[in-house]
Coordinates of C-alpha atoms and ligand atoms in Angstrom, one line a residue:
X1 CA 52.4 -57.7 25.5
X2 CA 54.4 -55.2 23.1
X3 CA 57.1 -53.6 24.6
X4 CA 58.5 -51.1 22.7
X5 CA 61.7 -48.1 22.9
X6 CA 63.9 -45.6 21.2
X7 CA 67.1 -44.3 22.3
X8 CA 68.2 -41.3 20.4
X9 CA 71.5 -41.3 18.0
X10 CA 72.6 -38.0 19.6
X11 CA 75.8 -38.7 21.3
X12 CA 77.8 -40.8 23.1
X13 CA 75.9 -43.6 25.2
X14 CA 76.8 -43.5 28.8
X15 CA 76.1 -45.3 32.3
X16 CA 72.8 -43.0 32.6
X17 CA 71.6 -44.3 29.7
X18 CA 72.6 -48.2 30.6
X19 CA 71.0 -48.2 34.1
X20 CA 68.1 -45.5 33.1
X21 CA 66.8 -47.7 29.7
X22 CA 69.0 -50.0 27.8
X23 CA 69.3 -51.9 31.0
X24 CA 65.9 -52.5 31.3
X25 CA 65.0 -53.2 27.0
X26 CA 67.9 -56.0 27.8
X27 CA 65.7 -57.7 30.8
X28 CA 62.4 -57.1 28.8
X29 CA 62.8 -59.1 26.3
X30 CA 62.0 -61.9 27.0
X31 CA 58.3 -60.7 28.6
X32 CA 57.0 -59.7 25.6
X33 CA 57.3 -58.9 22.1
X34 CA 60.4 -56.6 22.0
X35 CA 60.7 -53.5 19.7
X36 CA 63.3 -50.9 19.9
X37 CA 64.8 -48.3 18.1
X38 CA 67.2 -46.1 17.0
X39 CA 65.7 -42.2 17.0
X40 CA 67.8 -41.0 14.5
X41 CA 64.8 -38.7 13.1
X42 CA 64.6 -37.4 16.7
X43 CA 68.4 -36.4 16.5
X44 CA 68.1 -34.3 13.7
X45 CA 67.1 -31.8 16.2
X46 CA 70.9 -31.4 17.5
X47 CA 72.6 -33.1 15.1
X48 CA 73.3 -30.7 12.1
X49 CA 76.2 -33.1 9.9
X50 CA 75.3 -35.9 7.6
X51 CA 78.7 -37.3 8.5
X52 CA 78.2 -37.4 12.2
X53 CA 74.1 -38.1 12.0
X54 CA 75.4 -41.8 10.3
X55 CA 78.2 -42.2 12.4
X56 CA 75.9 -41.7 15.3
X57 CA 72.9 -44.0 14.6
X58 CA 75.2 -46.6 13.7
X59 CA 77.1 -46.6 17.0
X60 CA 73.9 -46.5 18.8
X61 CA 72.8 -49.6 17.1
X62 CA 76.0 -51.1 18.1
X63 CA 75.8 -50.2 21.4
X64 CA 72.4 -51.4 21.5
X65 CA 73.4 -55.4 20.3
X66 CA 76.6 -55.0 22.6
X67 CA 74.6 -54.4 25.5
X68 CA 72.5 -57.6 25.0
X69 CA 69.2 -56.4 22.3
X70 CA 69.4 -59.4 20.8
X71 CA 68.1 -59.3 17.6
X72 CA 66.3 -63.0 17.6
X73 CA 64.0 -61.8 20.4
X74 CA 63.4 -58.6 19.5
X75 CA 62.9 -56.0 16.6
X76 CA 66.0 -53.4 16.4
X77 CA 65.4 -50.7 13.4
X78 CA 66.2 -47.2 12.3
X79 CA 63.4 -44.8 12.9
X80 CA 63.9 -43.6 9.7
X81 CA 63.6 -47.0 7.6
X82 CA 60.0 -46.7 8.7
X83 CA 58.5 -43.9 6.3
X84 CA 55.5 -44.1 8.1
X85 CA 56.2 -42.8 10.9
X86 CA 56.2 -39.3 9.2
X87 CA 52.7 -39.8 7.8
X88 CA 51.0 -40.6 11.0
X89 CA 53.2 -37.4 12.8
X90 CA 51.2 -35.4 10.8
X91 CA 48.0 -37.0 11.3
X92 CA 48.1 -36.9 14.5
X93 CA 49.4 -33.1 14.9
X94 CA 46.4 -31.8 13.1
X95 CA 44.6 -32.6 16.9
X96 CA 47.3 -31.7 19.5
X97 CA 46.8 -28.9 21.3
X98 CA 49.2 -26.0 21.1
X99 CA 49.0 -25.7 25.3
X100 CA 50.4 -28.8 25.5
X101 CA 53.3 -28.7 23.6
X102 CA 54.1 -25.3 25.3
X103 CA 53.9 -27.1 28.2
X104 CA 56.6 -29.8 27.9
X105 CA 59.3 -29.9 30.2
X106 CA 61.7 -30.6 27.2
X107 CA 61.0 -28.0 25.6
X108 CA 60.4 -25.4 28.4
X109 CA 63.9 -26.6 29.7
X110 CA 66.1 -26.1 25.8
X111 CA 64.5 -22.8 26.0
X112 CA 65.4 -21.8 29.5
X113 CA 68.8 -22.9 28.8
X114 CA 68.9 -19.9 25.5
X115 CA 68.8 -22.3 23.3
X116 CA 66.9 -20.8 20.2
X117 CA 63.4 -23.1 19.5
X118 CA 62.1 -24.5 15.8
X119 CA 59.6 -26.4 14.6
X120 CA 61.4 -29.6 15.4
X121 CA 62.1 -29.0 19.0
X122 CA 58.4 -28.0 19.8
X123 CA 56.6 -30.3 17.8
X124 CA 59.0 -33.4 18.9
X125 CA 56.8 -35.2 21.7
X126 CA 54.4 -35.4 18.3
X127 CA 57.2 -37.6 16.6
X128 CA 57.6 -39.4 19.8
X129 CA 53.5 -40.2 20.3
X130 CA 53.7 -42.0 17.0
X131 CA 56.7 -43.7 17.8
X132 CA 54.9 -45.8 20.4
X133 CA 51.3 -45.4 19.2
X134 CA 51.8 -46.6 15.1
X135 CA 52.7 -50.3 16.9
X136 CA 50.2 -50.8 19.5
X137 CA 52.5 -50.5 22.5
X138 CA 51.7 -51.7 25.6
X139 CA 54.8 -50.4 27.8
X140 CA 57.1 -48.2 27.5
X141 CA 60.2 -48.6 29.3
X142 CA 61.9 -45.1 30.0
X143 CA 64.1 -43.2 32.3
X144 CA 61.6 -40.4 34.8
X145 CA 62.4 -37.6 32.0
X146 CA 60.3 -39.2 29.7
X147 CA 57.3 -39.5 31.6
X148 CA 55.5 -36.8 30.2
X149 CA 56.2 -37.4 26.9
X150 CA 53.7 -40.7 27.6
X151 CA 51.5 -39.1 29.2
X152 CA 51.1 -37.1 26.3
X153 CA 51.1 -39.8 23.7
X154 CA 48.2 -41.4 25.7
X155 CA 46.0 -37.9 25.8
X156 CA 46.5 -37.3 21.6
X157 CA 45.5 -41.2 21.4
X158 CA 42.2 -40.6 23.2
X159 CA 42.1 -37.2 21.5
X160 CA 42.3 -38.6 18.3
X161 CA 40.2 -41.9 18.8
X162 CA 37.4 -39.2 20.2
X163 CA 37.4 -36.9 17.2
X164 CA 37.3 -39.6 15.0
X165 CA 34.6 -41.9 16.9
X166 CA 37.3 -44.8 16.3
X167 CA 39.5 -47.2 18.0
X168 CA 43.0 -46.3 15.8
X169 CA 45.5 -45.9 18.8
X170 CA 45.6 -48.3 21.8
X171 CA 47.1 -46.2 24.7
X172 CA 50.8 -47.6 26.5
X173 CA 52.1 -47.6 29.8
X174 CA 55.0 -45.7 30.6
X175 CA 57.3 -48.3 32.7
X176 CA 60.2 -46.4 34.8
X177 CA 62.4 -48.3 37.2
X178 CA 62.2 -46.1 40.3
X179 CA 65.6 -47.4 41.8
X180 CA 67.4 -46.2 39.2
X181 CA 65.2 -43.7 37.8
X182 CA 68.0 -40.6 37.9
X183 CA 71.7 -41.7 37.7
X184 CA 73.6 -38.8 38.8
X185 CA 77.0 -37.5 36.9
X186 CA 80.3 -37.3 38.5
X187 CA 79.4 -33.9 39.7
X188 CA 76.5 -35.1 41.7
X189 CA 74.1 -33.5 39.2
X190 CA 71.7 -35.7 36.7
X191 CA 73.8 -37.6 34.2
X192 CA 73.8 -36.2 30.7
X193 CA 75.9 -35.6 27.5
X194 CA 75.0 -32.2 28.0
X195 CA 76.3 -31.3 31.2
X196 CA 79.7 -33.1 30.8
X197 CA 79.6 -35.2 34.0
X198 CA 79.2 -38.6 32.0
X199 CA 81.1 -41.8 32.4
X200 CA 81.0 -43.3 28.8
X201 CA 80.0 -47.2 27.8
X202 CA 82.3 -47.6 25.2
X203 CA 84.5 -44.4 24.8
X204 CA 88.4 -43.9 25.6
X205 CA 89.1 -46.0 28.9
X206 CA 91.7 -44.0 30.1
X207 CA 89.1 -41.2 30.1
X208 CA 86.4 -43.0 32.3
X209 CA 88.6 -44.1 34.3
X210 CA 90.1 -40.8 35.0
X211 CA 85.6 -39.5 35.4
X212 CA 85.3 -42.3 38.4
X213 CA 88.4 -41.1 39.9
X214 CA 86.8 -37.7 39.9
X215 CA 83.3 -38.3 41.2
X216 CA 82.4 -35.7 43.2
X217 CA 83.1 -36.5 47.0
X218 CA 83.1 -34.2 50.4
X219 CA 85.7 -33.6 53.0
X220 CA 84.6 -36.5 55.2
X221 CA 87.8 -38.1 56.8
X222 CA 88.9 -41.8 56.0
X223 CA 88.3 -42.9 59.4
X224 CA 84.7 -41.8 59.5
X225 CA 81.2 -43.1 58.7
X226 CA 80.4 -41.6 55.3
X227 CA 77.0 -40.1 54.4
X228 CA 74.5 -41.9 52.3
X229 CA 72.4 -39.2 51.6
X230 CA 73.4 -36.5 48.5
X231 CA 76.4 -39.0 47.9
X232 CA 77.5 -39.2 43.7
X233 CA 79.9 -42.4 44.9
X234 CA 77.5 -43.5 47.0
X235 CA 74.6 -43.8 44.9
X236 CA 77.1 -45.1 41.3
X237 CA 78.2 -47.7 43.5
X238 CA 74.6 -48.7 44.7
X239 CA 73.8 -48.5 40.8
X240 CA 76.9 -51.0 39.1
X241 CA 78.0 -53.6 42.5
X242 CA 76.5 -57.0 42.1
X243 CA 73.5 -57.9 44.5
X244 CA 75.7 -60.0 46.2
X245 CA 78.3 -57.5 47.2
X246 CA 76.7 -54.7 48.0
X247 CA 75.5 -55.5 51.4
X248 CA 79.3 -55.8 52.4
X249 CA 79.9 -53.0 50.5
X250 CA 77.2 -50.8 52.1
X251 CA 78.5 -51.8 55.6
X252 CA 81.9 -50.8 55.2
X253 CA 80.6 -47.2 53.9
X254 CA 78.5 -46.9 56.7
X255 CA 81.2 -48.1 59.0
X256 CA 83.9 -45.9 58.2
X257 CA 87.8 -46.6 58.1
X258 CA 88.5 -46.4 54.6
X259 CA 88.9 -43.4 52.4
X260 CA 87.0 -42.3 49.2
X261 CA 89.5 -43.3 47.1
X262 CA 88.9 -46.7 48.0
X263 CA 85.6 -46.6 47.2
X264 CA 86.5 -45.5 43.8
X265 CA 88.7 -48.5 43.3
X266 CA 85.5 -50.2 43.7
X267 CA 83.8 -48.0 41.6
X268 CA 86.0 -48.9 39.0
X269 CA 86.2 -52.6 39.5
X270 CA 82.5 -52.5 39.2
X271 CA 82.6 -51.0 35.6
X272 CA 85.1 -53.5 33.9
X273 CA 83.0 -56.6 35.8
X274 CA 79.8 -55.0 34.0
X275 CA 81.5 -53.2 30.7
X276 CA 84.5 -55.4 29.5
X277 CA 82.0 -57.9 27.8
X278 CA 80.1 -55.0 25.9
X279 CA 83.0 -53.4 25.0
X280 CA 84.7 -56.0 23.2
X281 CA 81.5 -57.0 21.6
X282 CA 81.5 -53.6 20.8
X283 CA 84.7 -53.6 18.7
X284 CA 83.6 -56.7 17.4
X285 CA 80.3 -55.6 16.0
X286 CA 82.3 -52.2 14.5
X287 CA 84.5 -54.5 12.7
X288 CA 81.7 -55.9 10.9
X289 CA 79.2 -53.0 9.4
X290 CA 77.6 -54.9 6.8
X291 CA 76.0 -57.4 9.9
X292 CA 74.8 -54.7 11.7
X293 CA 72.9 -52.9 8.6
X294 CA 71.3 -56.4 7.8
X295 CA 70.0 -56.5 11.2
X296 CA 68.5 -53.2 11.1
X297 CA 67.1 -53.7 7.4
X298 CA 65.7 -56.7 8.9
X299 CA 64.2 -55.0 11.9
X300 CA 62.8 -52.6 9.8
X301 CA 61.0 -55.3 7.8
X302 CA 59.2 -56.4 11.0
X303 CA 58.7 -53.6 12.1
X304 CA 56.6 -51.8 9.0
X305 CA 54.8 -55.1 8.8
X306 CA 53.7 -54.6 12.7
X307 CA 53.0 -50.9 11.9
X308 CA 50.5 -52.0 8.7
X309 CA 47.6 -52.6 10.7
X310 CA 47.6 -49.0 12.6
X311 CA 48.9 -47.2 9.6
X312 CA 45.5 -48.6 7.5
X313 CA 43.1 -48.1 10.5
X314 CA 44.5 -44.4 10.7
X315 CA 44.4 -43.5 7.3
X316 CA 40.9 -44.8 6.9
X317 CA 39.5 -43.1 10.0
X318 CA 40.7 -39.5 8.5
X319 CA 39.6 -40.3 4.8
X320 CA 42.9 -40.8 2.9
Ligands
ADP1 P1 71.2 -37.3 27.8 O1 70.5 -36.7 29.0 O2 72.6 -37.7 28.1 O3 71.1 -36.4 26.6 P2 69.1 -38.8 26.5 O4 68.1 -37.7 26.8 O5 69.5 -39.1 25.1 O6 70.4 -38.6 27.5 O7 68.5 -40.2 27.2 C1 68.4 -41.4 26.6 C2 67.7 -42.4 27.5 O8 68.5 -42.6 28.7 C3 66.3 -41.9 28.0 O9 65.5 -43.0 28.1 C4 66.6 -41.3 29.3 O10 65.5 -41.3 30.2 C5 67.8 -42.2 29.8 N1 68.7 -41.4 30.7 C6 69.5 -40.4 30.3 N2 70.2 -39.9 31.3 C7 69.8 -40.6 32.4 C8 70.1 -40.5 33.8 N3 71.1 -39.7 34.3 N4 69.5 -41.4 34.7 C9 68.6 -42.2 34.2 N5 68.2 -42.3 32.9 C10 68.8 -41.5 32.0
LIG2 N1 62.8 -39.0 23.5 C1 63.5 -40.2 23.8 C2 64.8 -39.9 24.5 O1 65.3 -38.8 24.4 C3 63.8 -41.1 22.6 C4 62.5 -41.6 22.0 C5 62.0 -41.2 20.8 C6 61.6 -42.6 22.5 N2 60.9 -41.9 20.5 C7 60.6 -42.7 21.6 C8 61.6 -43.3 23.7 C9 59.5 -43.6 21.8 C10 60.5 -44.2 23.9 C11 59.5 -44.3 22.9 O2 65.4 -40.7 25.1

């Protein structure tokens, strides 16, 4: 089975992004053959500085090995070091439907918000479908938002393989982990860089810790049983405590007698259990720039040589 993921070099990584997908490329390594990546062609679509675009994709590569991708059992590149990959997006946008592109929630959503659309913005669930479909994926592990952007990967595979009477794209399985499928910010609201409700992996810790203190909690008294339902603190705290301690845990919220800001002691003392290992690996890996480019050189080795196959049957099914 190929397993395969991208995370894009757009900003800062935070929990949403841990327990939503790099949690899960950690555990599925070892079920399969492992490729991930960083989408650094994805994040020219927001990112608008050379300076920051580097700076970006290389601390989301260091994030990535910090977090456990361990580069023995899987494949870690750069989008970009695989040339390909703009090849076959053009291939394959000569037969996707304009309707459907109009139709995705990402897009729909930036332009809803004012944000002025391009070319890059509409047509990048095309540079996404080739992402999975010039390797043969099998799954695709992803947090809920990225559902559709399978789905369509797997209709322009079966468009494509119809018009040209030919098996070039096998079609992949989106794999989302319902129990954690939407982390929710401090405000209660989904997680995200954009809305400013993050708690960082790896940024200032004075900062986080001042974000859990300020999770987003109601006026329900110390003594008294707290609500589970609609609950910011209740549902982080779900997310980050051990297996082992949350049933304790769970009873005491349920029982009442101690305050939110307990809670968010908790919260907190769940973080640094988690975090302090992939932070100073973090630092470490930093420290050391020339290791982490020869990893992703190397990734991007195996990962062209996984891509030949696809990339041949493609280019002979449309006649170049
Ligand atoms: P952001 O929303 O902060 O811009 P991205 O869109 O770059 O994050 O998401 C990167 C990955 O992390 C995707 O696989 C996405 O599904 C996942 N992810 C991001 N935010 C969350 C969240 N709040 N809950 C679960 N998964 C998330
Ligand atoms: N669009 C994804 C995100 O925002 C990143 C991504 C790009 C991706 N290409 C991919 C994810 C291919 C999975 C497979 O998170």
């Amino acid at each position: 089975m190929r397993i395969l993921s991208g995370v894009q070099s757009s900003g800062t990584l935070h929990i949403g992004n841990y327990y939503g997908a790099l949690k899960q490329f950690v555990d599925l390594q070892n079920q399969g053959e492992a490729l991930y990546f960083i989408a650094n062609l994805h994040a020219l679509t927001t990112v608008r500085d050379a300076a920051l675009a580097r700076k970006l994709t290389f601390e989301t590569a260091v994030a990535f090995l910090a977090l456990g991708v361990d580069p023995k059992r899987s494949v870690l590149f750069r989008q970009s070091d695989v040339p390909e990959i703009t090849e076959a997006f053009w291939v394959l946008g000569t037969v996707v439907p304009m309707a459907h592109l109009e139709r995705a929630h990402s897009f729909k959503d930036k332009v809803a918000k004012g944000i002025a659309p391009d070319f890059g913005l509409f047509a990048y669930p095309v540079l996404m479908a080739v992402d999975i479909l010039l390797y043969d994926s099998d799954k695709v592990p992803v947090g809920k938002d990225q559902k559709q952007h399978i789905e369509f990967a797997r209709d322009w595979a079966t468009v494509f393989n119809t018009t040209y009477q030919s098996q070039v794209f096998k079609l992949p399985e989106p794999q989302i982990q319902e129990a954690t499928a939407v982390i929710p910010g401090i405000d209660g609201e989904k997680m995200s860089k954009s809305y400013n409700n993050t708690i960082d992996l790896f940024g200032d810790l004075k900062a986080i810790e001042k974000r859990i203190k300020s999770v987003k909690t109601d006026s329900t008294p110390p003594e008294a049983p707290k609500p589970t339902e609609n609950n910011a603190l209740y549902q982080l705290l779900k997310i980050m405590a051990p297996p082992s301690e949350w049933a304790a845990l769970d009873q005491s919220w349920r029982a009442g007698g101690q305050g939110y800001g307990h809670f968010k002691g908790k919260l907190l003392e769940h973080y640094h259990a988690t975090f302090d290992g992939p932070r100073q690996r973090y630092q470490e890996l930093v420290a050391d720039p020339a290791e982490v480019e020869r990893i992703l050189k190397d990734g991007a080795d195996r990962a062209r040589n996984i891509a030949a196959p696809v990339v041949s049957r493609l280019r002979k099914a449309v006649g170049l």
